[in-house]
Short mmCIF file of C-alpha atoms in Angstrom, two decimals:
data_model
loop_
_atom_site.label_atom_id
_atom_site.label_comp_id
_atom_site.label_asym_id
_atom_site.label_seq_id
_atom_site.Cartn_x
_atom_site.Cartn_y
_atom_site.Cartn_z
CA MET B 445 39.96 28.90 31.03
CA ARG B 446 38.73 25.87 30.78
CA GLY B 447 35.76 26.16 29.76
CA ALA B 448 36.34 28.87 27.24
CA LEU B 449 38.58 26.58 25.57
CA PHE B 450 36.09 23.93 25.03
CA ALA B 451 33.81 26.62 23.58
CA CYS B 452 36.22 26.89 20.95
CA LEU B 453 36.49 23.69 20.17
CA LEU B 454 32.69 23.21 19.89
CA MET B 455 32.46 26.13 17.35
CA LEU B 456 35.51 24.21 15.17
CA ALA B 457 33.46 21.22 15.78
CA PRO B 458 32.26 19.80 11.90
CA SER B 459 27.95 20.37 12.78
CA ALA B 460 26.19 16.84 12.44
CA ALA B 461 24.08 15.91 9.59
CA PRO B 462 20.59 17.29 9.85
CA ALA B 463 18.02 14.55 10.42
CA ALA B 464 15.89 12.98 7.82
CA PRO B 465 11.65 14.47 9.33
CA ARG B 466 9.58 11.53 10.03
CA SER B 467 8.15 9.68 7.03
CA PRO B 468 4.55 8.64 6.97
CA VAL B 469 4.19 4.98 7.21
CA ILE B 470 3.47 3.14 4.07
CA VAL B 471 0.55 0.41 4.03
CA GLU B 472 0.12 -1.15 1.00
CA LEU B 473 -2.56 -3.19 0.14
CA TYR B 474 -2.88 -6.73 -2.07
CA THR B 475 -6.52 -6.59 -2.81
CA ALA B 476 -8.45 -7.45 -6.43
CA GLN B 477 -11.88 -6.58 -7.95
CA GLY B 478 -12.55 -10.07 -7.99
CA CYS B 479 -11.82 -10.92 -4.50
CA ALA B 480 -15.35 -11.51 -2.52
CA SER B 481 -13.51 -10.97 0.61
CA CYS B 482 -12.05 -8.41 -0.62
CA THR B 483 -14.90 -5.34 -0.27
CA GLY B 484 -14.64 -3.63 2.44
CA ALA B 485 -10.70 -3.95 2.23
CA GLY B 486 -11.22 -0.26 0.03
CA GLU B 487 -12.74 1.57 3.24
CA VAL B 488 -9.76 0.27 5.70
CA MET B 489 -7.84 2.02 3.51
CA GLU B 490 -10.13 5.88 2.61
CA THR B 491 -9.89 6.00 6.24
CA LEU B 492 -5.93 5.33 6.60
CA ALA B 493 -5.77 8.31 3.64
CA ALA B 494 -7.54 10.76 5.86
CA ARG B 495 -4.55 10.28 8.14
CA ARG B 496 -1.05 12.59 8.00
CA ASP B 497 1.15 10.47 9.57
CA VAL B 498 -0.13 7.51 6.81
CA LEU B 499 0.82 7.07 3.52
CA PRO B 500 -1.61 4.13 1.55
CA LEU B 501 -1.21 2.21 -2.02
CA THR B 502 -3.65 -0.04 -2.90
CA PHE B 503 -2.05 -3.02 -5.53
CA SER B 504 -4.47 -4.87 -7.38
CA VAL B 505 -3.34 -8.65 -8.45
CA ASP B 506 -4.39 -10.44 -11.05
CA TYR B 507 -4.32 -14.05 -9.81
CA TRP B 508 -8.35 -13.93 -8.93
CA ASP B 509 -8.95 -13.07 -12.88
CA TYR B 510 -9.85 -16.67 -13.32
CA LEU B 511 -13.02 -16.76 -11.41
CA GLY B 512 -14.28 -14.15 -14.11
CA TRP B 513 -13.41 -10.82 -13.70
CA THR B 514 -10.53 -9.10 -15.21
CA ASP B 515 -9.30 -6.66 -12.49
CA THR B 516 -8.73 -3.33 -14.53
CA LEU B 517 -6.32 -2.28 -12.15
CA ALA B 518 -4.08 -4.94 -11.62
CA ARG B 519 -0.10 -5.71 -13.08
CA PRO B 520 2.35 -8.33 -12.89
CA GLU B 521 4.79 -6.80 -10.54
CA PHE B 522 2.79 -5.97 -8.54
CA VAL B 523 1.81 -9.83 -7.47
CA ILE B 524 6.24 -9.88 -8.32
CA ARG B 525 6.05 -7.68 -4.72
CA GLN B 526 3.68 -9.49 -2.93
CA LYS B 527 5.45 -12.36 -3.59
CA THR B 528 8.20 -11.26 -1.63
CA TYR B 529 6.71 -10.62 1.25
CA VAL B 530 5.72 -13.77 1.19
CA THR B 531 9.07 -15.39 1.04
CA ARG B 532 9.90 -12.69 4.22
CA PHE B 533 6.90 -13.31 6.27
CA ASP B 534 7.34 -16.75 5.56
CA LEU B 535 3.38 -17.53 4.32
CA GLY B 536 3.82 -19.78 1.97
CA GLU B 537 1.10 -18.21 -0.88
CA PRO B 538 -0.29 -15.10 -1.23
CA TYR B 539 -3.36 -13.93 -0.30
CA THR B 540 -6.32 -11.01 -0.14
CA PRO B 541 -6.58 -8.71 1.22
CA GLN B 542 -3.77 -8.53 2.55
CA VAL B 543 -1.64 -4.90 3.43
CA VAL B 544 2.18 -4.58 4.78
CA VAL B 545 3.07 -2.14 7.17
CA GLY B 546 6.36 -0.64 6.58
CA GLY B 547 8.09 -3.47 4.94
CA ARG B 548 8.10 -4.68 8.67
CA GLY B 549 4.48 -6.43 9.19
CA GLN B 550 1.63 -8.11 7.49
CA THR B 551 -2.34 -8.90 8.49
CA GLY B 552 -5.33 -9.06 6.69
CA ALA B 553 -6.66 -6.04 5.73
CA LEU B 554 -9.93 -6.06 7.98
CA GLU B 555 -7.74 -7.34 11.20
CA ALA B 556 -8.51 -3.62 12.73
CA GLU B 557 -7.20 -3.99 16.21
CA ARG B 558 -3.42 -5.81 14.39
CA LEU B 559 -3.26 -3.30 11.83
CA GLU B 560 -3.29 -0.58 14.27
CA SER B 561 -0.19 -2.12 16.30
CA LEU B 562 2.12 -2.32 13.37
CA ILE B 563 1.40 1.32 12.07
CA SER B 564 2.81 1.99 15.55
CA ARG B 565 5.13 -0.11 15.96
CA ALA B 566 6.27 0.82 12.61
CA ALA B 567 5.96 4.63 13.47
CA GLN B 568 9.15 4.33 16.04
CA ALA B 569 11.36 3.51 13.58
CA PRO B 570 14.38 6.56 13.56
CA ALA B 571 14.20 8.00 10.37
CA GLY B 572 16.15 7.32 7.19
CA PRO B 573 18.47 8.90 4.57
CA ARG B 574 17.24 11.92 2.95
CA ILE B 575 15.82 11.84 -0.23
CA SER B 576 14.76 14.92 -2.44
CA LEU B 577 12.93 14.43 -5.21
CA SER B 578 11.69 17.14 -8.43
CA THR B 579 9.77 16.38 -11.47
CA ARG B 580 12.54 14.15 -13.29
CA ARG B 581 14.84 13.38 -10.45
CA THR B 582 15.99 11.77 -6.76
CA SER B 583 18.50 11.96 -5.56
CA VAL B 584 19.24 9.81 -1.98
CA ALA B 585 21.48 11.27 0.13
CA ASN B 586 24.90 9.91 2.08
CA GLY B 587 23.66 7.80 5.04
CA LYS B 588 24.03 4.53 7.36
CA ALA B 589 22.73 1.82 4.86
CA PRO B 590 21.91 -1.65 5.84
CA LYS B 591 23.70 -4.65 5.75
CA GLY B 592 23.48 -5.44 2.13
CA GLY B 593 22.49 -2.05 1.26
CA ALA B 594 18.53 -0.93 0.69
CA GLU B 595 16.72 -1.08 -2.19
CA VAL B 596 15.29 1.92 -4.06
CA TRP B 597 11.70 2.15 -5.97
CA MET B 598 9.30 4.17 -7.68
CA VAL B 599 5.74 4.21 -7.19
CA ARG B 600 3.05 6.25 -8.65
CA TYR B 601 0.02 6.22 -7.55
CA ASP B 602 -3.59 7.81 -8.56
CA PRO B 603 -4.46 10.37 -5.46
CA LYS B 604 -8.44 10.45 -6.74
CA PRO B 605 -10.51 7.38 -5.84
CA ARG B 606 -11.30 5.45 -8.71
CA SER B 607 -14.30 3.45 -8.59
CA VAL B 608 -14.71 0.52 -10.55
CA GLN B 609 -18.44 -1.66 -11.87
CA VAL B 610 -17.47 -5.16 -11.31
CA ARG B 611 -19.80 -7.12 -13.86
CA ARG B 612 -19.35 -11.01 -14.04
CA GLY B 613 -17.65 -13.22 -11.03
CA ASP B 614 -18.22 -13.55 -7.10
CA ASN B 615 -17.91 -9.18 -7.07
CA ARG B 616 -21.15 -9.38 -9.75
CA GLY B 617 -23.12 -6.32 -9.71
CA GLN B 618 -21.17 -4.76 -7.05
CA THR B 619 -19.09 -1.04 -6.90
CA VAL B 620 -15.66 -1.48 -5.90
CA VAL B 621 -13.60 1.37 -5.09
CA ALA B 622 -9.51 2.03 -4.79
CA VAL B 623 -8.15 4.27 -3.29
CA ASN B 624 -4.34 5.43 -4.02
CA ALA B 625 -4.76 3.36 -6.79
CA VAL B 626 -0.71 2.40 -7.26
CA ARG B 627 -0.34 2.42 -11.52
CA GLU B 628 3.51 2.41 -12.06
CA LEU B 629 6.41 0.43 -10.01
CA ARG B 630 10.30 0.75 -11.03
CA ARG B 631 13.00 -0.47 -9.20
CA LEU B 632 15.84 2.53 -10.07
CA GLY B 633 18.23 1.02 -8.36
CA SER B 634 21.04 -0.09 -5.24
CA TRP B 635 22.14 2.35 -2.25
CA ARG B 636 24.57 1.33 0.60
CA GLY B 637 24.98 4.25 1.93
CA ARG B 638 26.75 6.85 -0.34
CA GLY B 639 24.91 9.62 -1.93
CA LEU B 640 23.17 8.89 -5.97
CA THR B 641 20.83 10.48 -8.14
CA TRP B 642 18.79 9.04 -10.63
CA ARG B 643 16.39 9.96 -13.30
CA LEU B 644 12.77 9.61 -13.30
CA PRO B 645 10.91 8.63 -16.79
CA GLU B 646 7.60 10.30 -17.59
CA ALA B 647 4.18 9.29 -15.45
CA THR B 648 2.72 6.78 -18.36
CA GLU B 649 -0.65 9.19 -17.31
CA PRO B 650 -1.48 12.33 -16.05
CA GLY B 651 -2.48 12.88 -12.21
CA LEU B 652 -0.45 10.96 -10.37
CA VAL B 653 1.78 11.12 -7.37
CA THR B 654 5.30 9.77 -7.30
CA VAL B 655 6.81 8.78 -4.37
CA VAL B 656 9.98 7.33 -4.03
CA ILE B 657 11.13 4.73 -1.54
CA VAL B 658 14.73 3.65 0.22
CA GLN B 659 13.26 0.05 1.43
CA ALA B 660 16.10 -3.07 2.74
CA PRO B 661 15.79 -5.68 0.10
CA ARG B 662 13.84 -8.62 -0.16
CA GLY B 663 10.71 -7.18 1.37
CA GLY B 664 12.67 -5.46 4.06
CA ARG B 665 11.86 -2.42 6.02
CA ILE B 666 10.56 1.10 4.53
CA LEU B 667 13.92 3.34 5.43
CA ALA B 668 12.68 6.76 3.73
CA LEU B 669 10.32 7.73 1.67
CA ALA B 670 9.44 11.23 -0.43
CA SER B 671 6.44 12.25 -2.57
CA SER B 672 5.75 14.84 -5.18
CA PRO B 673 2.30 16.55 -6.34
CA ALA B 674 0.57 15.11 -8.93
CA SER B 675 1.50 15.08 -12.19
CA SER B 676 0.14 17.31 -15.06
#
């Protein structure tokens, strides 16, 4: 009798919301075409791009332009994002080539052992809220938000490697390759655990992949992400 009653209670109890699928680990590379020590960072990103458990993104910065070459992929907002990590990790100043892994740790892009350790650690983090993403809008479902809420970001990157021949400065005569070069970065808003929807702007270039990221504030840990196919 007790067993039957228990079974009935299980049938009447509301089912738990399905857990969000585990997202790949985002590895953000901060680099510059005019940075002499950054030439090997592209190869690191090429290796990571072949993995299914990692999403590498290349953010080009402009603070090395004074050396003689103006970075063709740099955006001021990328430097602002990197400086947020400088504060987050108490670094003192930005540097290149730097990688930030899942918003949870950072290291030099060429420090292979440390990089792999950070990826493994970030991959073990619990899954965050579900994200729905279409061509024109994105939604973040109900879920447990970190203290202070989270930020929702839109990133658009070129899935095709971009090769740039540097003609001046320290890397004169070299061809620099950017893997998954970020072309757009925009903060969509805040998420505090309640489901919300945002309209997405049109892509500024054809062929870009859109990624939506839910991240703890002030350069904190990345909780979840979703990506869409390249735009036409």
